[in-house]
Amino acid sequence: MRRAFLLVAAIVLCLPSFSSADSGAPSKLEVPAGARPGPNFNVKVATDAWLRTVPPDKKARSDAYFEGGYWFELWDFLLSAAIMVFFLESRVSAHLRDWAERVTGRKNAQTPLYFVPLFLLTYALTFPLTVYEGYFRERHYGLATQTFGPWFRDQIVGLAVGAVLGAIGVTILFAIVRRLGRRWWIWGALASVVLVAVTVLIAPVYIAPLFNTYQKLEDPKIKDPILRMARANGIPATDVYEVDASRQSTRVSANVSGFLGTERITLNDNLLNRSTPEEIQGVMGHEMGHYVMHHIYKDIFFYALFFLAGFAFLNWSLGWSLTRWGERWQIRGITDVAVFPLAALLLSIFFFVTTPIDNTWTRTQEYEADIFGLNAARQPDGEAAVDLKLGDYRKLDPSPIEEFIFFDHPSGRTRISAAMRWKRENLNGGNEPAAESAQDARQAPPAQR
Ligand SMILES: [Zn+2]
């Protein structure tokens, strides 16, 4: 289930959150000496100059937070795998199926009756890790603003949403398995993508407001330049939304959500309160990049292929496991709902092993959006300053292999380096390139189109 939420989060494209300990919107952007325009402008020097503005203790803290996250990916995976094995070995899964069959004879009613208690039990068993990871650890690193009561209330709401959506999804998938026999995995994969897409479609209207308040942004000083940028890039937006993300955390973020006409741009209040106009414009340029380059539709296509591969593996590995342990776990076959923990376990292995592929797909799109944003907003310093704020919770300067495996967005160094490269070639950031290229253009013969 956690994986499904991750996927939804991945598809609701967002500039990842970042946080800032300072309060009150800074009015002026401070550019470090090494990154100012001049005849000796150098991309590496400028990038290092930006990175050096982060105090060492702050950098060490965010590195520790982010590197700890690598291990939590492993612990989360291992804990849920252990729970699924427990459901199978203890026959909890088989007993729950027997109970659902006693309550009703209708197959499509048995599935949710089986699924919901299992889902709640899984949540209860993972709760100690959830509360440590999601509450105590976030507070320890100064990223959370909630006390336990409101945090727990959000958990319960999320649990209810997960139970309802999960029950619908699993019921549909088992109906497909029963109906389509051997080809179930192809249609199962496609149905899963459709289910996730529908969730993404309705989430801004029906799910997100359960946790936060959304309202239209009224301040013309912020709204007008954003809408101008939107219109210039062919985005038919008439409103920008603001969300009270400070209810939960100090992280700053923005996102473009929805598709098929429900698209909307949302800024969170942390971003509005803690960033200069240059930074806000840099962020908005990035978000518009997602929109203009149709990343959400490309995501749907990518995940359709990704799910097909996952379900092909599931189809094969289910058959392999059931011939070995099916009888011992009292599972009658793939049409039996009692197979659910085994299917969840096998799929989680597939998604865990392929994490770098998933991350690289997302990170590549995020980099594209960065490049689009630089061209649209023309705020390389605003972009660099915002990238540093990411550094409050994401390692700024990882090794390339670390970035490949663990990063679903480019690292601070990669993003700032791209911004400084853009600056070198524009806005007279370097050795007067604008004047030189104008001269070149005059001397060169007319180019053929
Ligand atoms: Zn993004």
Coordinates of C-alpha atoms and ligand atoms in Angstrom, one line a residue:
M1 CA 0.0 0.0 0.0
R2 CA 2.9 2.3 0.9
R3 CA 4.2 1.7 -2.6
A4 CA 0.9 2.7 -4.2
F5 CA 1.0 6.0 -2.3
L6 CA 4.6 6.5 -3.4
L7 CA 3.5 6.0 -6.9
V8 CA 0.7 8.5 -6.6
A9 CA 3.2 10.9 -5.1
A10 CA 5.5 10.3 -8.0
I11 CA 2.8 11.0 -10.5
V12 CA 1.5 14.1 -8.7
L13 CA 4.6 15.9 -10.0
C14 CA 6.1 18.2 -7.5
L15 CA 9.1 20.1 -6.8
P16 CA 10.1 18.3 -3.7
S17 CA 9.7 20.0 -0.5
F18 CA 12.4 21.8 1.2
S19 CA 12.5 23.7 4.4
S20 CA 14.0 26.8 5.8
A21 CA 14.5 27.7 9.5
D22 CA 14.3 31.4 8.9
S23 CA 11.0 33.0 9.1
G24 CA 9.7 36.1 7.2
A25 CA 10.1 36.5 3.5
P26 CA 13.5 37.8 2.5
S27 CA 13.1 40.7 0.2
K28 CA 16.5 40.5 -1.6
L29 CA 18.4 37.6 -3.1
E30 CA 22.0 37.4 -1.9
V31 CA 24.3 36.1 -4.6
P32 CA 27.7 34.9 -3.2
A33 CA 30.8 36.6 -4.6
G34 CA 32.0 33.6 -6.6
A35 CA 28.7 33.4 -8.5
R36 CA 28.4 37.1 -9.6
P37 CA 28.7 37.9 -13.3
G38 CA 32.1 39.0 -14.5
P39 CA 34.9 38.2 -17.0
N40 CA 36.2 35.3 -14.9
F41 CA 32.8 33.6 -14.4
N42 CA 33.3 29.9 -14.0
V43 CA 30.5 27.4 -13.6
K44 CA 32.3 25.2 -11.1
V45 CA 33.5 28.1 -9.0
A46 CA 30.0 29.6 -9.0
T47 CA 28.4 26.3 -8.0
D48 CA 30.9 25.8 -5.2
A49 CA 30.3 29.4 -4.0
W50 CA 26.6 28.7 -3.7
L51 CA 27.2 25.4 -2.0
R52 CA 29.6 27.0 0.5
T53 CA 26.9 29.4 1.7
V54 CA 25.5 26.4 3.7
P55 CA 27.1 26.2 7.1
P56 CA 28.9 22.9 7.7
D57 CA 26.8 21.9 10.7
K58 CA 23.6 22.4 8.7
K59 CA 25.0 20.4 5.8
A60 CA 26.0 17.6 8.2
R61 CA 22.5 17.5 9.6
S62 CA 20.8 17.3 6.2
D63 CA 23.3 14.6 5.0
A64 CA 22.5 12.6 8.1
Y65 CA 18.8 13.0 7.6
F66 CA 18.9 12.0 3.9
E67 CA 21.4 9.1 4.3
G68 CA 19.3 7.8 7.2
G69 CA 16.5 7.7 4.6
Y70 CA 18.4 5.1 2.5
W71 CA 18.2 2.7 5.5
F72 CA 14.6 3.4 6.1
E73 CA 13.8 2.3 2.5
L74 CA 15.4 -1.0 3.5
W75 CA 13.7 -1.3 6.9
D76 CA 10.3 -0.4 5.4
F77 CA 10.8 -3.1 2.8
L78 CA 12.0 -5.7 5.2
L79 CA 9.3 -5.1 7.8
S80 CA 6.4 -5.3 5.3
A81 CA 8.0 -8.4 3.8
A82 CA 8.2 -10.0 7.2
I83 CA 4.6 -9.1 7.9
M84 CA 3.4 -10.7 4.7
V85 CA 5.4 -13.8 5.4
F86 CA 3.8 -13.9 8.9
F87 CA 0.3 -13.6 7.4
L88 CA 1.1 -16.6 5.1
E89 CA 2.9 -18.8 7.6
S90 CA 0.4 -18.2 10.5
R91 CA -2.5 -18.9 8.0
V92 CA -4.0 -15.5 9.2
S93 CA -4.6 -14.9 5.5
A94 CA -6.3 -18.3 4.9
H95 CA -8.5 -17.8 8.1
L96 CA -9.5 -14.4 7.0
R97 CA -10.6 -15.7 3.6
D98 CA -12.6 -18.5 5.3
W99 CA -14.3 -15.9 7.4
A100 CA -15.2 -13.8 4.4
E101 CA -16.6 -16.8 2.7
R102 CA -18.8 -17.6 5.6
V103 CA -20.2 -14.1 5.7
T104 CA -21.1 -13.9 2.0
G105 CA -21.2 -16.1 -1.0
R106 CA -20.5 -13.3 -3.4
K107 CA -16.9 -13.3 -4.6
N108 CA -16.8 -9.5 -5.2
A109 CA -18.0 -8.9 -1.6
Q110 CA -15.6 -11.4 -0.1
T111 CA -12.6 -9.5 -1.5
P112 CA -13.1 -6.2 0.5
L113 CA -14.2 -8.2 3.5
Y114 CA -10.9 -10.0 3.4
F115 CA -8.8 -6.9 2.4
V116 CA -9.9 -4.2 4.9
P117 CA -9.0 -6.2 8.1
L118 CA -5.7 -7.3 6.6
F119 CA -4.9 -3.7 5.6
L120 CA -5.7 -2.4 9.1
L121 CA -3.7 -5.2 10.8
T122 CA -0.7 -4.3 8.5
Y123 CA -1.0 -0.7 9.5
A124 CA -1.1 -1.7 13.2
L125 CA 2.0 -3.9 12.9
T126 CA 4.0 -1.2 11.0
F127 CA 2.9 1.5 13.3
P128 CA 6.0 1.6 15.6
L129 CA 8.2 2.2 12.6
T130 CA 5.7 4.7 11.0
V131 CA 5.5 6.8 14.2
Y132 CA 9.3 6.8 14.6
E133 CA 10.0 7.6 10.9
G134 CA 7.1 9.9 10.3
Y135 CA 6.7 11.7 13.6
F136 CA 9.7 11.5 16.0
R137 CA 12.4 11.6 13.3
E138 CA 10.7 14.5 11.4
R139 CA 10.5 16.5 14.7
H140 CA 14.1 15.7 15.6
Y141 CA 15.3 17.2 12.3
G142 CA 13.0 20.2 12.7
L143 CA 10.9 19.4 9.7
A144 CA 7.6 18.8 11.4
T145 CA 5.2 21.4 12.9
Q146 CA 2.5 19.1 14.2
T147 CA 2.0 17.8 17.7
F148 CA 1.1 14.1 18.0
G149 CA -2.7 14.6 18.1
P150 CA -3.0 16.4 14.7
W151 CA -0.4 14.1 13.2
F152 CA -2.3 11.0 14.3
R153 CA -5.6 12.5 13.0
D154 CA -3.9 12.8 9.5
Q155 CA -2.8 9.2 9.8
I156 CA -6.3 8.0 10.5
V157 CA -7.7 9.9 7.6
G158 CA -5.0 8.5 5.4
L159 CA -5.7 5.0 6.6
A160 CA -9.4 5.4 5.9
V161 CA -8.7 6.7 2.3
G162 CA -6.2 3.9 1.8
A163 CA -8.7 1.2 3.0
V164 CA -11.4 2.5 0.7
L165 CA -9.2 3.0 -2.4
G166 CA -7.3 -0.2 -1.7
A167 CA -10.4 -2.3 -1.3
I168 CA -11.8 -1.0 -4.6
G169 CA -8.5 -1.6 -6.4
V170 CA -8.0 -5.1 -5.0
T171 CA -11.6 -6.1 -5.7
I172 CA -11.2 -5.0 -9.3
L173 CA -7.9 -6.8 -9.7
F174 CA -9.3 -10.1 -8.3
A175 CA -12.4 -9.8 -10.6
I176 CA -9.9 -9.5 -13.5
V177 CA -7.9 -12.5 -12.4
R178 CA -11.1 -14.6 -12.1
R179 CA -12.5 -13.4 -15.5
L180 CA -9.4 -13.5 -17.7
G181 CA -7.4 -16.6 -16.6
R182 CA -3.9 -16.9 -17.9
R183 CA -3.7 -13.4 -19.5
W184 CA -4.8 -11.7 -16.2
W185 CA -1.4 -10.1 -15.6
I186 CA -1.6 -7.9 -18.8
W187 CA -5.0 -6.6 -17.9
G188 CA -4.1 -6.4 -14.2
A189 CA -1.1 -4.2 -15.0
L190 CA -3.2 -1.9 -17.2
A191 CA -6.0 -1.8 -14.7
S192 CA -3.5 -0.8 -12.0
V193 CA -2.3 2.1 -14.1
V194 CA -5.8 3.3 -14.7
L195 CA -6.6 3.0 -11.0
V196 CA -3.5 5.1 -10.1
A197 CA -4.3 7.6 -12.8
V198 CA -7.9 8.0 -11.6
T199 CA -6.6 8.5 -8.0
V200 CA -4.3 11.2 -9.3
L201 CA -7.1 12.8 -11.2
I202 CA -9.5 13.0 -8.2
A203 CA -6.8 13.6 -5.5
P204 CA -6.6 17.4 -5.7
V205 CA -10.4 17.7 -5.4
Y206 CA -11.4 14.8 -3.1
I207 CA -8.3 13.7 -1.2
A208 CA -5.9 16.6 -0.6
P209 CA -8.6 18.8 1.0
L210 CA -9.0 16.2 3.7
F211 CA -5.6 17.2 5.0
N212 CA -5.2 20.8 4.0
T213 CA -7.0 24.0 3.1
Y214 CA -6.7 25.2 -0.5
Q215 CA -7.6 28.7 -1.6
K216 CA -7.1 30.9 -4.6
L217 CA -4.0 33.1 -4.3
E218 CA -5.2 36.7 -4.4
D219 CA -2.0 38.8 -4.0
P220 CA -1.5 40.3 -7.5
K221 CA 2.2 40.9 -6.8
I222 CA 2.8 37.1 -6.7
K223 CA -0.1 35.9 -8.8
D224 CA 0.3 38.2 -11.9
P225 CA 3.9 37.4 -12.8
I226 CA 3.1 33.7 -12.4
L227 CA 0.0 33.9 -14.6
R228 CA 2.0 35.9 -17.2
M229 CA 4.6 33.2 -17.3
A230 CA 1.9 30.6 -17.6
R231 CA 0.2 32.3 -20.5
A232 CA 3.5 32.9 -22.3
N233 CA 4.1 29.1 -22.2
G234 CA 0.6 28.2 -23.4
I235 CA -0.8 27.2 -20.1
P236 CA -4.5 28.1 -19.8
A237 CA -4.4 28.8 -16.1
T238 CA -6.6 31.5 -14.6
D239 CA -5.9 30.9 -11.0
V240 CA -3.0 29.9 -8.7
Y241 CA -3.8 28.0 -5.5
E242 CA -2.2 28.3 -2.1
V243 CA -2.1 25.5 0.4
D244 CA -1.5 25.7 4.2
A245 CA 1.3 23.2 4.2
S246 CA 2.7 24.8 7.3
R247 CA 0.1 22.9 9.2
Q248 CA 2.2 19.8 8.8
S249 CA 5.8 20.9 8.1
T250 CA 8.3 23.6 7.5
R251 CA 9.0 22.2 4.0
V252 CA 8.5 24.5 1.1
S253 CA 6.9 23.1 -2.1
A254 CA 4.8 23.7 -5.2
N255 CA 3.2 21.3 -7.6
V256 CA 1.2 20.9 -10.7
S257 CA -1.5 18.4 -10.2
G258 CA -4.4 16.8 -12.2
F259 CA -4.7 16.2 -15.9
L260 CA -7.4 16.0 -18.6
G261 CA -8.5 19.5 -17.8
T262 CA -8.2 19.4 -14.0
E263 CA -4.7 20.8 -14.0
R264 CA -3.8 23.4 -11.3
I265 CA -0.7 25.0 -10.0
T266 CA -0.4 25.1 -6.2
L267 CA 2.2 27.0 -4.1
N268 CA 2.5 26.2 -0.4
D269 CA 2.5 28.9 2.2
N270 CA 6.0 28.0 3.3
L271 CA 7.3 28.9 -0.1
L272 CA 5.3 32.1 -0.2
N273 CA 6.5 33.1 3.3
R274 CA 10.2 32.2 3.0
S275 CA 11.3 32.9 -0.6
T276 CA 12.2 35.9 -2.7
P277 CA 10.2 36.6 -5.9
E278 CA 13.2 35.3 -7.9
E279 CA 13.0 32.0 -6.1
I280 CA 9.2 31.7 -6.5
Q281 CA 9.5 32.4 -10.2
G282 CA 12.3 29.8 -10.5
V283 CA 10.1 27.2 -8.9
M284 CA 7.1 28.1 -11.0
G285 CA 9.1 27.9 -14.2
H286 CA 10.1 24.4 -13.1
E287 CA 6.4 23.4 -12.4
M288 CA 5.3 24.8 -15.8
G289 CA 8.0 22.6 -17.4
H290 CA 6.2 19.5 -16.1
Y291 CA 3.0 20.8 -17.6
V292 CA 4.3 21.9 -21.0
M293 CA 6.3 18.7 -21.5
H294 CA 3.3 16.6 -20.6
H295 CA 5.2 14.7 -17.9
I296 CA 2.0 13.3 -16.4
Y297 CA 1.1 11.6 -19.7
K298 CA 4.6 10.3 -20.1
D299 CA 4.4 9.0 -16.6
I300 CA 1.3 7.1 -17.3
F301 CA 2.9 5.5 -20.4
F302 CA 6.1 4.7 -18.4
Y303 CA 4.2 3.2 -15.5
A304 CA 2.1 1.1 -17.9
L305 CA 5.3 -0.5 -19.2
F306 CA 6.8 -0.7 -15.7
F307 CA 3.7 -2.4 -14.3
L308 CA 3.6 -4.8 -17.2
A309 CA 7.1 -5.9 -16.3
G310 CA 6.1 -6.1 -12.6
F311 CA 3.0 -8.1 -13.3
A312 CA 4.9 -10.4 -15.7
F313 CA 7.3 -11.1 -12.8
L314 CA 4.3 -11.5 -10.5
N315 CA 2.7 -14.0 -12.8
W316 CA 5.8 -16.1 -13.0
S317 CA 6.8 -15.9 -9.4
L318 CA 3.3 -16.6 -8.1
G319 CA 3.2 -19.8 -10.0
W320 CA 6.7 -20.8 -8.8
S321 CA 5.8 -20.0 -5.1
L322 CA 2.4 -21.6 -5.1
T323 CA 3.7 -25.0 -6.4
R324 CA 6.1 -25.0 -3.5
W325 CA 4.2 -23.5 -0.6
G326 CA 0.6 -23.1 -1.8
E327 CA -0.7 -26.1 0.1
R328 CA 1.2 -25.2 3.3
W329 CA -0.3 -21.7 3.3
Q330 CA -3.8 -23.1 2.3
I331 CA -4.0 -21.0 -0.8
R332 CA -6.1 -22.5 -3.6
G333 CA -4.6 -20.6 -6.5
I334 CA -4.3 -17.1 -8.0
T335 CA -8.0 -16.5 -7.9
D336 CA -8.1 -17.0 -4.1
V337 CA -7.9 -13.7 -2.2
A338 CA -5.8 -15.5 0.4
V339 CA -2.9 -15.2 -2.1
F340 CA -2.9 -11.4 -1.5
P341 CA 0.1 -11.2 1.0
L342 CA 2.2 -13.4 -1.3
A343 CA 1.4 -11.1 -4.3
A344 CA 2.1 -8.0 -2.2
L345 CA 5.4 -9.5 -1.1
L346 CA 6.5 -10.5 -4.7
L347 CA 5.5 -7.1 -6.1
S348 CA 7.3 -5.3 -3.3
I349 CA 10.5 -7.3 -4.1
F350 CA 10.1 -6.2 -7.8
F351 CA 9.6 -2.5 -6.9
F352 CA 12.4 -2.5 -4.3
V353 CA 14.9 -4.0 -6.7
T354 CA 13.9 -1.6 -9.5
T355 CA 14.0 1.5 -7.3
P356 CA 17.0 3.0 -9.2
I357 CA 15.1 2.7 -12.5
D358 CA 12.0 4.4 -11.0
N359 CA 14.1 7.1 -9.5
T360 CA 16.1 7.7 -12.7
W361 CA 12.9 8.1 -14.7
T362 CA 11.6 10.7 -12.2
R363 CA 14.9 12.4 -11.8
T364 CA 15.4 12.7 -15.6
Q365 CA 12.0 14.5 -15.9
E366 CA 12.8 16.7 -12.9
Y367 CA 16.1 17.8 -14.7
E368 CA 14.1 18.5 -17.9
A369 CA 11.7 20.7 -15.8
D370 CA 14.7 22.5 -14.3
I371 CA 16.1 23.3 -17.8
F372 CA 12.6 24.5 -18.9
G373 CA 12.3 26.6 -15.7
L374 CA 15.6 28.3 -16.3
N375 CA 14.6 29.3 -19.8
A376 CA 11.1 30.3 -18.8
A377 CA 11.8 32.2 -15.6
R378 CA 15.3 33.4 -16.4
Q379 CA 16.2 33.4 -12.7
P380 CA 19.3 31.2 -12.3
D381 CA 20.2 32.7 -9.0
G382 CA 16.7 32.3 -7.7
E383 CA 16.9 28.7 -8.8
A384 CA 20.3 28.2 -7.1
A385 CA 18.9 29.7 -3.8
V386 CA 15.9 27.5 -3.9
D387 CA 18.1 24.4 -4.6
L388 CA 20.0 25.2 -1.5
K389 CA 16.8 25.2 0.6
L390 CA 16.3 21.6 -0.6
G391 CA 19.5 21.0 1.2
D392 CA 17.7 21.1 4.6
Y393 CA 16.5 17.6 4.0
R394 CA 18.3 16.3 0.9
K395 CA 22.0 15.7 0.6
L396 CA 23.4 18.5 -1.5
D397 CA 26.6 17.0 -2.9
P398 CA 26.3 13.2 -3.2
S399 CA 28.5 10.9 -5.3
P400 CA 27.2 10.1 -8.8
I401 CA 26.4 6.5 -7.9
E402 CA 24.5 7.6 -4.8
E403 CA 22.5 10.1 -6.9
F404 CA 21.7 7.4 -9.5
I405 CA 20.4 4.9 -6.9
F406 CA 18.7 7.0 -4.3
F407 CA 17.7 10.4 -5.8
D408 CA 14.3 10.9 -7.4
H409 CA 15.3 14.6 -8.0
P410 CA 18.7 15.9 -9.1
S411 CA 21.0 16.8 -6.2
G412 CA 21.7 20.4 -5.2
R413 CA 25.0 20.3 -7.0
T414 CA 23.5 19.0 -10.3
R415 CA 20.7 21.6 -10.2
I416 CA 22.9 24.6 -9.2
S417 CA 25.5 23.6 -11.8
A418 CA 22.8 23.6 -14.5
A419 CA 21.6 27.0 -13.3
M420 CA 25.2 28.5 -13.4
R421 CA 25.8 27.0 -16.8
W422 CA 22.7 28.7 -18.0
K423 CA 23.8 31.9 -16.4
R424 CA 27.2 31.7 -18.1
E425 CA 25.5 31.6 -21.5
N426 CA 22.9 34.2 -20.7
L427 CA 22.5 37.5 -18.9
N428 CA 26.2 38.2 -19.5
G429 CA 27.1 35.8 -16.7
G430 CA 30.5 35.0 -18.3
N431 CA 32.9 36.5 -20.7
E432 CA 30.3 38.7 -22.4
P433 CA 28.9 35.8 -24.4
A434 CA 25.8 37.8 -25.4
A435 CA 27.9 40.5 -27.1
E436 CA 30.2 37.9 -28.8
S437 CA 27.3 35.8 -30.1
A438 CA 25.6 38.9 -31.4
Q439 CA 28.7 39.7 -33.4
D440 CA 29.0 36.1 -34.6
A441 CA 25.4 36.3 -35.8
R442 CA 26.1 39.4 -37.8
Q443 CA 29.2 37.9 -39.5
A444 CA 27.8 34.5 -40.2
P445 CA 26.0 33.8 -43.5
P446 CA 22.2 33.5 -43.1
A447 CA 21.5 30.1 -41.7
Q448 CA 19.3 27.7 -43.5
R449 CA 16.2 26.6 -41.6
Ligands
ZN1 ZN 9.4 18.8 -10.3

